[in-house]
């Protein structure tokens, strides 16, 4: 059945899209494999939606081409592509019932009424819409509409399903449920998903791989863990998750560790492959949840390479975690997030307390300033 | 205490807002309609006003006699002139409405789909003719359509015809004038519904496998039906009673109810028959509208 290479099911080759003077997508190349959930993550204006529209056939690339399962789709109208799109607004046809909405694509493909009915019934069963078959979209809840939009696409068994901010219009509780349902359907039907989102949490939880877009280019592609743990640029580090950022100067080398001065009196050891010369100005980053906080007088004491003294400036209890802001001196403030599972000694830490901050040498990154 | 006061204030406010339109309708529609209805049950006499009073007080018996004469209506049903005039009007209104729709729909679609920055200009251009009096515009059509007029001259010059066509004083001229004059009334409501349409619906239908033409008939057209209906009503209803355009462009050759009304009122001075003609026309128009609106309300509810 498959003509193209499995891991090159979708091949995006040097795609450029210009709108007049503006370059919306700038020389993007990307391979997506069959059965993968690929997320395009980026802020507004990053070019992710433009890229998606080109994949769906709504816009033609200015340069480059897209090959899906061995077929060059460039220049083909959307109705002739083996690709379907779930729109952010769902774009359900307001004058048609749920049943008619879902069957629309099959009827347009010339599939008989009887077969359409059967396949629509199957899909409605699958996404739990059967009781609402004869309702109009205006009589459905947000979650039900989302399911109609999904059913309308997957009933056509597309080679690729594009989802534009699929969970954007749902409230938080419903999002988690829907996300799991989406992924279950994706796995069960062996579909290839391309998800566009600006919500990094959504991308992290859904995607096999994420491509982060900025200014029309893909800045980094990789599994969520890789992007989070090993960002290849300051931009990625800052874009995904929360981050401590410090300006620093390389002070020297101690075995595998690089010594970085954050201020006159504060230095930390960093274990990273970052190439450098002494005296280089760098940006040093780490994640608040990688740091640990200890009461200065507590029995339990940190054992990491870097242990820094500080004063608590701010505590905010968030339920599952507690966030601290600790001043290390010289106006260097670090944010720490602690899971609230061992509350015993740390529950008493409050504003103004003297604390020790445990700062591992790994999981800290250096970028050229 | 203050809550009650607030409620009263709220009601007063609502009343204050609703009162002007109600007053307007009562003063300028219901009251005149009452007069016309009353006159239609009267009898033409040579007096001023030229109709017999409906109610007469008999002081001897102490009785108020009300005489409702229905012979005006009987007369209208018996004389085929009236029926023909109604049918003539209905035919001209129907055909003109259809022509307006056929011309107006692409017109409205083109405006609605043009860049937002140009839409204002295009709508202005559509409305521009209204800045000139209708009468002058109809006279202009006389200049265009008459035997030595602009149109015939052009056709002769191009060589399409050998001798001038007779266009004025034909029903054709009425169609031209009516379609010309009423086209904006078709375009505006159509534009209003088409402009509001969500274009991602069209993309969705394309995405699901429909060609652009198919998308138009599956999505754009059905969703614009409310605009089609308002447009058709805005054209059909005034054209039924149109008087000026057929009189100036078609003269005797076209029989419409507006002319019959005019003749009854001003030539025959038979106000009661004229009123009965008007009342029947109103009923003929209003009943389908009410049925349609009920249907609409049912569908939505």
XYZ file of C-alpha atoms in Angstrom:
670
model
C 0.000 0.000 0.000
C 2.712 2.423 0.933
C 4.711 3.676 -1.992
C 7.085 6.008 -0.220
C 9.579 5.309 2.469
C 8.037 4.735 5.912
C 10.182 7.299 7.658
C 9.776 9.730 4.762
C 6.011 9.398 4.508
C 5.770 13.161 4.266
C 8.716 14.955 2.735
C 8.802 18.698 2.932
C 11.592 19.950 0.703
C 12.945 23.485 0.995
C 9.565 25.103 1.220
C 9.351 28.890 0.991
C 6.167 30.944 1.181
C 6.179 34.645 0.511
C 3.228 36.995 0.808
C 4.420 40.010 -1.151
C 7.485 41.245 0.689
C 6.886 39.094 3.744
C 8.457 35.657 3.967
C 6.102 33.591 6.116
C 7.878 30.266 5.724
C 11.580 30.348 4.998
C 13.217 27.253 3.542
C 11.721 24.547 5.716
C 12.695 20.921 5.149
C 11.218 18.154 7.223
C 10.454 14.453 7.105
C 7.535 12.957 8.971
C 7.053 9.226 9.228
C 3.866 7.228 8.938
C 1.877 6.876 12.134
C 3.739 9.701 13.807
C 2.247 12.523 15.824
C 4.239 15.540 14.770
C 3.673 18.900 16.453
C 4.488 22.238 14.915
C 4.963 24.517 17.875
C 5.446 28.241 17.626
C 4.122 31.635 18.553
C 1.722 33.613 16.381
C 3.407 34.732 13.187
C 5.993 31.962 13.383
C 4.744 30.490 10.103
C 3.329 27.278 11.541
C -0.204 27.871 10.240
C 1.079 28.899 6.815
C 3.053 25.663 6.642
C -0.035 23.686 7.624
C -2.155 25.444 4.988
C 0.389 24.508 2.334
C 0.328 20.881 3.444
C -3.477 20.913 3.191
C -3.354 22.461 -0.271
C -4.966 25.818 0.599
C -1.838 27.753 -0.329
C 0.828 26.953 -2.860
C 4.455 27.210 -1.814
C 6.467 29.953 -3.514
C 9.381 27.529 -3.745
C 10.016 23.929 -2.814
C 7.652 20.985 -2.786
C 5.755 18.618 -0.533
C 5.630 14.912 -1.185
C 3.070 12.801 0.634
C 3.359 9.040 0.290
C 5.325 9.392 -2.918
C 3.023 11.978 -4.565
C 4.079 15.545 -5.172
C 1.104 17.569 -3.942
C 2.327 20.980 -5.077
C -0.284 22.788 -7.143
C -3.044 20.312 -6.437
C -6.309 21.731 -5.033
C -7.264 20.679 -1.496
C -10.141 18.470 -2.675
C -7.674 16.178 -4.441
C -5.255 15.627 -1.549
C -5.268 12.548 0.703
C -5.068 14.955 3.599
C -7.760 16.311 5.876
C -7.761 19.218 8.232
C -9.478 19.718 11.534
C -9.964 23.448 11.783
C -9.379 25.437 14.910
C -12.948 26.783 14.717
C -14.056 23.236 13.696
C -15.808 24.802 10.664
C -18.840 22.533 11.053
C -21.569 23.169 8.501
C -24.278 24.875 10.553
C -27.127 23.877 8.219
C -26.348 20.172 8.304
C -26.978 17.594 11.020
C -24.125 15.782 12.742
C -24.723 12.812 10.457
C -24.669 14.957 7.301
C -21.555 16.787 8.452
C -19.691 13.545 8.990
C -20.929 11.970 5.770
C -20.221 15.043 3.647
C -16.687 14.089 2.675
C -17.663 10.539 1.767
C -20.521 11.693 -0.449
C -18.149 14.120 -2.216
C -15.825 11.217 -2.898
C -18.667 9.500 -4.709
C -19.232 6.832 -2.104
C -22.728 5.335 -2.198
C -25.424 6.422 0.245
C -25.557 2.985 1.851
C -21.823 2.732 2.445
C -21.681 6.320 3.668
C -24.413 5.576 6.172
C -22.609 2.502 7.433
C -19.249 4.231 7.797
C -20.778 7.306 9.412
C -22.594 5.105 11.912
C -19.364 3.288 12.754
C -17.463 6.498 13.342
C -20.282 8.040 15.376
C -20.224 4.964 17.554
C -16.485 5.299 17.963
C -16.526 8.948 19.030
C -19.750 8.530 21.041
C -21.896 10.775 18.872
C -24.614 8.286 17.922
C -27.273 9.837 20.179
C -26.724 13.214 18.512
C -26.877 12.069 14.879
C -29.790 14.306 13.931
C -28.748 17.391 15.873
C -27.399 20.543 14.301
C -23.970 21.806 15.422
C -25.587 24.715 17.277
C -27.275 22.181 19.577
C -23.995 20.575 20.655
C -21.517 21.327 23.419
C -17.939 22.367 22.675
C -16.580 18.878 23.245
C -19.234 17.303 21.024
C -18.483 19.760 18.235
C -14.831 18.897 18.478
C -15.704 15.236 18.091
C -17.862 15.940 15.037
C -14.959 17.829 13.486
C -12.668 14.911 14.175
C -15.160 12.298 12.966
C -15.770 14.273 9.763
C -12.061 13.956 8.946
C -11.234 10.440 10.074
C -14.270 8.906 8.401
C -12.435 9.644 5.147
C -9.421 7.628 6.306
C -6.948 10.290 5.252
C -3.260 9.533 4.934
C -2.522 12.558 7.051
C -4.730 14.417 9.475
C -3.852 18.012 10.235
C -5.094 19.444 13.479
C -5.024 23.203 13.923
C -5.004 23.978 17.661
C -7.216 20.921 18.244
C -7.837 21.548 21.930
C -7.698 25.329 21.910
C -11.423 25.852 22.378
C -11.905 23.340 25.198
C -11.649 23.917 28.929
C -8.821 22.349 30.912
C -10.568 19.210 32.166
C -12.003 18.386 28.778
C -8.636 18.985 27.137
C -6.933 16.173 28.990
C -9.714 13.687 28.240
C -9.911 14.730 24.608
C -6.172 14.543 24.202
C -6.144 10.938 25.329
C -9.095 10.102 23.080
C -7.364 11.728 20.124
C -4.190 9.735 20.666
C -6.137 6.508 21.129
C -7.936 7.018 17.829
C -4.660 7.940 16.168
C -3.052 4.712 17.351
C -6.072 2.522 16.630
C -6.401 3.788 13.059
C -2.668 4.173 12.477
C -3.122 7.761 11.343
C -0.372 10.296 10.824
C -1.082 13.481 12.755
C 0.356 16.906 12.174
C -0.687 19.140 15.028
C -0.219 22.887 15.005
C -0.271 24.596 18.353
C 1.108 27.530 20.274
C 0.583 25.672 23.555
C 3.823 23.949 24.533
C 2.101 21.785 27.112
C -0.245 20.447 24.446
C 2.702 19.781 22.151
C 4.725 18.068 24.868
C 1.964 15.677 25.888
C 0.755 14.757 22.409
C 3.756 14.699 20.143
C 6.207 11.971 19.229
C 8.320 14.763 17.833
C 8.033 18.502 17.988
C 9.282 21.024 15.465
C 9.660 24.445 16.980
C 9.107 27.287 14.536
C 10.274 30.859 14.754
C 10.335 33.552 12.076
C 9.308 31.101 9.376
C 11.983 28.549 10.147
C 12.140 25.304 12.073
C 14.597 25.983 14.852
C 14.809 22.519 16.386
C 13.146 19.177 15.779
C 13.098 16.379 18.287
C 11.162 14.381 20.837
C 9.699 16.485 23.677
C 12.297 15.229 26.179
C 15.182 16.214 23.944
C 13.840 19.720 23.351
C 13.312 20.207 27.038
C 16.540 18.707 28.326
C 18.881 19.670 25.489
C 17.641 22.814 23.787
C 19.984 23.844 21.005
C 19.428 27.538 21.480
C 18.457 30.092 24.043
C 15.224 30.566 22.107
C 14.184 26.926 22.487
C 15.221 26.793 26.125
C 13.139 29.860 26.841
C 10.202 28.773 24.690
C 9.693 25.361 26.271
C 9.018 25.290 30.004
C 10.079 27.835 32.575
C 13.673 28.847 32.897
C 16.302 30.522 35.066
C 18.529 32.765 32.976
C 21.806 34.295 34.118
C 24.517 36.309 32.453
C 27.902 34.791 33.175
C 31.598 34.789 32.310
C 33.742 31.674 31.782
C 36.298 31.607 34.585
C 38.153 28.381 33.796
C 38.007 24.612 33.745
C 38.043 22.055 36.557
C 38.234 18.544 35.145
C 35.014 18.036 33.122
C 33.414 21.043 34.670
C 33.415 24.550 33.346
C 33.544 27.259 35.987
C 31.169 30.109 35.290
C 31.014 33.322 37.267
C 27.509 34.681 37.700
C 28.785 37.711 39.595
C 31.921 38.747 41.456
C 31.317 36.349 44.343
C 29.139 33.617 42.859
C 30.554 30.876 40.677
C 29.021 27.594 39.618
C 30.433 24.468 37.998
C 28.723 23.345 34.843
C 29.191 19.996 33.133
C 28.474 20.662 29.476
C 30.102 20.109 26.133
C 29.875 23.809 25.383
C 33.013 25.017 23.615
C 34.482 28.122 25.101
C 37.493 30.218 25.966
C 38.170 31.793 29.300
C 36.582 35.192 29.597
C 33.760 34.405 27.109
C 30.447 35.967 27.957
C 27.705 33.352 28.159
C 24.095 32.854 29.064
C 23.575 30.174 31.668
C 20.186 28.500 31.985
C 18.558 25.810 34.041
C 15.087 24.617 34.971
C 13.555 25.609 38.309
C 12.524 22.015 39.056
C 16.128 20.753 38.730
C 17.195 22.832 41.721
C 16.590 21.897 45.311
C 16.108 24.077 48.327
C 17.189 23.257 51.909
C 16.706 25.051 55.136
C 20.138 26.327 56.313
C 19.710 24.632 59.686
C 17.995 21.449 58.494
C 19.492 18.037 59.198
C 19.201 17.060 55.557
C 21.873 18.807 53.489
C 22.579 18.964 49.749
C 25.263 16.809 48.179
C 25.512 18.373 44.717
C 28.657 19.966 43.307
C 27.197 23.434 43.574
C 25.707 24.497 46.854
C 24.856 28.161 47.115
C 23.700 30.173 50.109
C 20.748 32.459 49.711
C 17.822 34.240 51.241
C 14.201 33.434 50.353
C 12.600 36.412 48.648
C 9.294 34.910 47.765
C 7.308 31.722 48.341
C 4.195 30.740 46.453
C 2.339 27.576 47.262
C 0.699 26.135 44.120
C -0.759 22.905 45.491
C 1.192 20.290 43.555
C 4.362 22.333 43.835
C 5.833 25.289 45.681
C 7.751 28.008 43.875
C 10.566 29.885 45.600
C 12.594 32.886 44.560
C 15.971 32.899 46.302
C 18.500 35.694 46.217
C 22.054 34.375 46.112
C 23.629 37.783 46.665
C 24.858 40.379 44.164
C 21.232 40.686 42.895
C 21.325 37.159 41.443
C 17.867 35.655 41.943
C 17.083 32.038 41.136
C 13.654 30.448 40.899
C 13.141 26.971 42.354
C 10.122 24.693 41.949
C 9.749 21.846 44.442
C 7.180 19.066 44.202
C 5.193 18.940 47.416
C 5.674 15.282 48.200
C 8.134 15.529 51.092
C 6.767 18.433 52.970
C 8.330 17.576 56.330
C 11.253 19.993 56.587
C 10.567 22.287 53.673
C 7.032 23.262 54.549
C 8.401 25.675 57.116
C 10.613 27.614 54.674
C 9.234 31.135 54.421
C 10.192 34.575 53.272
C 13.445 35.923 54.671
C 14.795 32.486 55.686
C 18.431 31.556 55.065
C 18.580 28.589 52.720
C 20.986 26.456 50.721
C 20.349 25.859 47.029
C 21.489 22.607 45.492
C 22.460 23.124 41.899
C 23.535 20.084 39.888
C 26.414 20.527 37.455
C 24.493 18.713 34.750
C 21.139 19.942 33.423
C 22.561 23.424 33.230
C 23.148 24.829 29.774
C 25.450 27.461 28.385
C 24.725 29.554 25.333
C 26.795 32.268 23.728
C 25.664 35.632 24.945
C -37.584 48.924 48.169
C -34.855 50.089 45.872
C -35.076 46.781 43.978
C -38.738 47.397 43.228
C -37.923 50.944 42.187
C -35.184 49.608 39.985
C -37.578 47.174 38.352
C -40.079 49.924 37.669
C -37.328 52.052 36.218
C -36.265 49.158 34.039
C -39.769 48.710 32.712
C -40.133 52.423 32.071
C -36.830 52.342 30.212
C -37.967 49.456 28.048
C -41.258 51.193 27.341
C -39.414 54.358 26.454
C -37.311 52.517 23.904
C -40.199 50.519 22.424
C -42.723 53.343 22.329
C -41.431 55.334 19.321
C -41.513 52.425 16.855
C -44.936 51.359 18.096
C -46.241 54.915 17.876
C -44.791 55.199 14.404
C -46.484 51.974 13.276
C -49.810 52.985 14.824
C -49.766 56.507 13.439
C -48.458 55.826 9.970
C -49.543 52.290 9.254
C -52.393 51.021 11.400
C -54.424 54.245 11.413
C -54.245 54.866 7.647
C -54.963 51.186 7.093
C -58.062 51.600 9.256
C -59.185 54.540 7.128
C -58.651 52.624 3.904
C -60.468 49.605 5.320
C -63.347 51.813 6.378
C -63.589 53.513 2.988
C -63.534 50.131 1.241
C -66.877 49.311 2.898
C -68.375 52.574 1.767
C -70.036 53.782 -1.423
C -68.867 56.402 -3.895
C -71.036 59.527 -3.836
C -70.577 62.941 -5.345
C -69.580 64.898 -2.310
C -66.504 65.822 -0.377
C -65.113 63.426 0.725
C -66.467 61.336 -2.138
C -67.772 58.409 -0.139
C -70.796 57.686 2.030
C -70.374 57.527 5.812
C -70.316 54.052 7.341
C -72.326 54.912 10.420
C -75.588 56.883 10.495
C -77.388 57.926 13.614
C -81.151 57.746 13.453
C -82.357 60.220 16.109
C -86.010 59.123 15.818
C -85.322 55.511 16.634
C -82.220 56.209 18.703
C -80.254 53.706 16.626
C -76.722 53.897 15.254
C -76.848 52.217 11.862
C -73.650 50.831 10.485
C -73.777 49.882 6.837
C -70.918 47.691 5.634
C -71.190 47.532 1.869
C -69.342 44.574 0.487
C -70.328 45.198 -3.108
C -66.981 46.881 -3.810
C -65.311 43.542 -3.188
C -67.968 41.687 -5.155
C -67.403 44.090 -8.015
C -63.653 43.487 -7.984
C -64.173 39.754 -8.160
C -66.735 40.031 -10.940
C -64.833 42.365 -13.259
C -61.916 40.464 -14.801
C -59.992 43.740 -15.214
C -58.963 43.589 -11.567
C -57.966 39.968 -11.588
C -55.914 40.563 -14.728
C -54.261 43.575 -13.150
C -53.376 41.557 -10.030
C -51.999 38.732 -12.126
C -50.127 41.161 -14.368
C -48.546 42.800 -11.332
C -47.701 39.453 -9.791
C -46.108 38.261 -13.027
C -44.032 41.401 -13.484
C -42.999 41.366 -9.822
C -42.081 37.660 -9.933
C -40.072 37.878 -13.137
C -38.315 41.087 -12.031
C -37.471 39.526 -8.683
C -35.958 36.486 -10.358
C -33.945 38.666 -12.756
C -32.782 40.844 -9.846
C -31.737 37.709 -7.971
C -29.825 36.298 -10.934
C -27.990 39.581 -11.504
C -27.773 40.553 -7.855
C -26.341 37.356 -6.385
C -23.020 37.378 -8.248
C -22.945 41.120 -7.680
C -23.329 40.732 -3.911
C -20.919 37.794 -3.807
C -18.285 39.794 -5.666
C -18.612 42.695 -3.224
C -18.619 40.434 -0.176
C -15.507 38.573 -1.331
C -13.531 41.645 -2.409
C -10.936 43.070 0.008
C -12.478 44.748 3.045
C -10.872 48.043 2.102
C -12.717 48.113 -1.243
C -16.130 46.995 -0.011
C -17.128 50.433 1.238
C -16.375 51.971 -2.126
C -18.284 49.267 -4.013
C -21.324 49.663 -1.778
C -21.158 53.432 -2.284
C -21.112 52.882 -6.034
C -24.161 50.637 -5.689
C -26.048 53.305 -3.758
C -24.917 56.213 -5.903
C -27.942 56.191 -8.273
C -30.203 56.847 -5.275
C -28.754 60.311 -5.046
C -30.686 61.186 -8.184
C -34.465 61.243 -8.199
C -36.089 58.061 -9.452
C -38.139 60.118 -11.901
C -35.038 61.520 -13.552
C -33.477 58.087 -13.781
C -36.614 56.690 -15.408
C -36.623 59.586 -17.884
C -33.041 58.703 -18.678
C -34.220 55.222 -19.589
C -36.753 56.800 -21.963
C -33.790 58.498 -23.616
C -31.955 55.222 -23.888
C -34.840 53.030 -25.045
C -36.777 55.226 -27.424
C -36.655 54.619 -31.184
C -33.977 57.217 -31.884
C -32.444 56.601 -28.460
C -28.952 55.620 -27.396
C -29.465 51.858 -27.482
C -31.023 51.739 -30.956
C -28.342 54.053 -32.322
C -25.580 51.832 -30.992
C -27.209 48.657 -32.309
C -27.742 50.262 -35.721
C -24.178 51.515 -35.809
C -22.762 48.117 -34.873
C -25.001 46.548 -37.496
C -26.867 44.123 -35.293
C -30.182 45.511 -36.504
C -31.339 47.217 -39.709
C -34.156 49.280 -38.305
C -34.757 50.619 -34.818
C -36.420 48.319 -32.318
C -39.547 49.369 -30.537
C -38.561 49.113 -26.908
C -40.526 51.843 -25.181
C -44.226 51.288 -24.517
C -43.579 47.568 -24.216
C -43.546 45.369 -21.112
C -39.848 44.840 -21.761
C -39.228 48.486 -20.878
C -40.957 47.995 -17.510
C -38.702 45.023 -16.765
C -35.641 47.063 -17.634
C -36.748 49.984 -15.453
C -37.885 47.866 -12.530
C -34.786 45.666 -12.451
C -32.604 48.737 -12.744
C -34.387 50.587 -9.940
C -34.733 47.681 -7.509
C -31.425 45.859 -7.966
C -29.769 47.547 -4.944
C -32.601 46.287 -2.725
C -31.667 42.768 -3.765
C -27.929 43.255 -3.493
C -27.824 44.838 -0.038
C -29.431 42.053 2.043
C -27.568 39.439 0.001
C -24.317 41.245 0.652
C -25.132 41.432 4.362
C -25.558 37.647 4.688
C -22.693 36.727 2.368
C -20.311 39.106 4.067
C -20.980 37.441 7.437
C -20.284 33.942 6.135
C -17.384 32.072 7.682
C -14.953 31.386 4.847
C -13.335 28.493 6.697
C -16.565 26.596 5.980
C -15.662 26.777 2.298
C -12.142 25.619 3.032
C -13.569 22.754 5.080
C -15.795 21.653 2.234
C -12.894 21.869 -0.226
C -10.767 19.911 2.226
C -13.439 17.222 2.434
C -13.443 16.793 -1.310
C -15.823 19.341 -2.865
C -14.886 21.329 -5.959
C -15.270 25.129 -5.715
C -18.596 25.012 -7.588
C -19.862 22.170 -5.444
C -18.839 24.135 -2.324
C -20.861 27.085 -3.548
C -24.020 25.015 -3.944
C -23.479 23.013 -0.733
C -22.362 25.797 1.583
C -22.543 29.366 0.298
C -25.971 29.166 -1.305
C -27.925 27.365 1.448
C -26.399 29.583 4.117
C -27.426 32.706 2.206
C -31.108 31.744 1.936
C -32.198 34.284 4.590
C -30.562 37.016 2.495
C -32.187 35.669 -0.667
C -35.584 35.779 0.992
C -35.194 39.306 2.373
C -33.868 40.496 -0.966
C -36.758 38.925 -2.857
C -39.290 40.443 -0.486
C -37.679 43.858 -0.688
C -38.014 43.703 -4.474
C -41.252 41.765 -4.922
C -43.461 43.700 -2.522
C -42.841 47.247 -3.780
C -42.781 46.128 -7.423
C -46.301 44.645 -7.084
C -47.645 48.113 -6.408
C -45.211 49.964 -8.679
C -46.833 52.786 -10.585
C -44.281 55.281 -11.878
C -42.002 52.980 -13.864
C -44.649 51.051 -15.844
C -46.628 54.229 -16.484
C -43.652 56.129 -17.893
C -41.957 53.296 -19.764
C -44.798 51.035 -20.857
C -47.902 53.224 -20.814
C -51.068 51.351 -21.758
C -49.255 48.204 -22.846
C -48.737 46.919 -19.304
C -51.567 46.408 -16.876
C -50.541 46.631 -13.258
C -52.596 47.061 -10.124
C -50.930 50.360 -9.285
C -52.342 51.907 -12.422
C -55.803 50.525 -11.711
C -55.659 52.072 -8.258
C -54.623 55.403 -9.723
C -57.450 55.295 -12.265
C -60.051 54.439 -9.614
C -58.877 57.169 -7.285
C -58.167 60.045 -9.622
C -60.053 59.367 -12.851
C -63.178 57.644 -11.551
C -63.048 59.229 -8.111
C -64.275 55.895 -6.763
C -62.451 55.829 -3.472
C -64.264 52.816 -2.051
C -63.364 50.537 -4.974
C -59.800 51.841 -4.950
C -59.608 51.096 -1.218
C -60.966 47.602 -1.714
C -58.348 47.032 -4.411
C -55.648 48.157 -1.991
C -56.966 45.984 0.853
C -57.056 42.866 -1.293
C -53.531 43.548 -2.463
C -52.379 43.910 1.116
C -54.018 40.628 2.138
C -52.565 38.818 -0.850
C -49.110 40.018 0.165
C -49.344 39.726 3.910
C -50.722 36.194 4.214
C -47.762 34.456 2.553
C -45.370 36.585 4.606
C -47.033 35.569 7.865
C -47.042 31.889 6.869
C -43.391 32.136 5.913
C -42.415 33.821 9.162
C -44.246 31.227 11.242
C -42.426 28.509 9.345
C -39.124 30.276 9.952
C -39.836 30.637 13.676
C -40.766 26.957 13.919
C -37.554 25.893 12.214
C -35.443 27.962 14.547
C -37.310 26.938 17.664
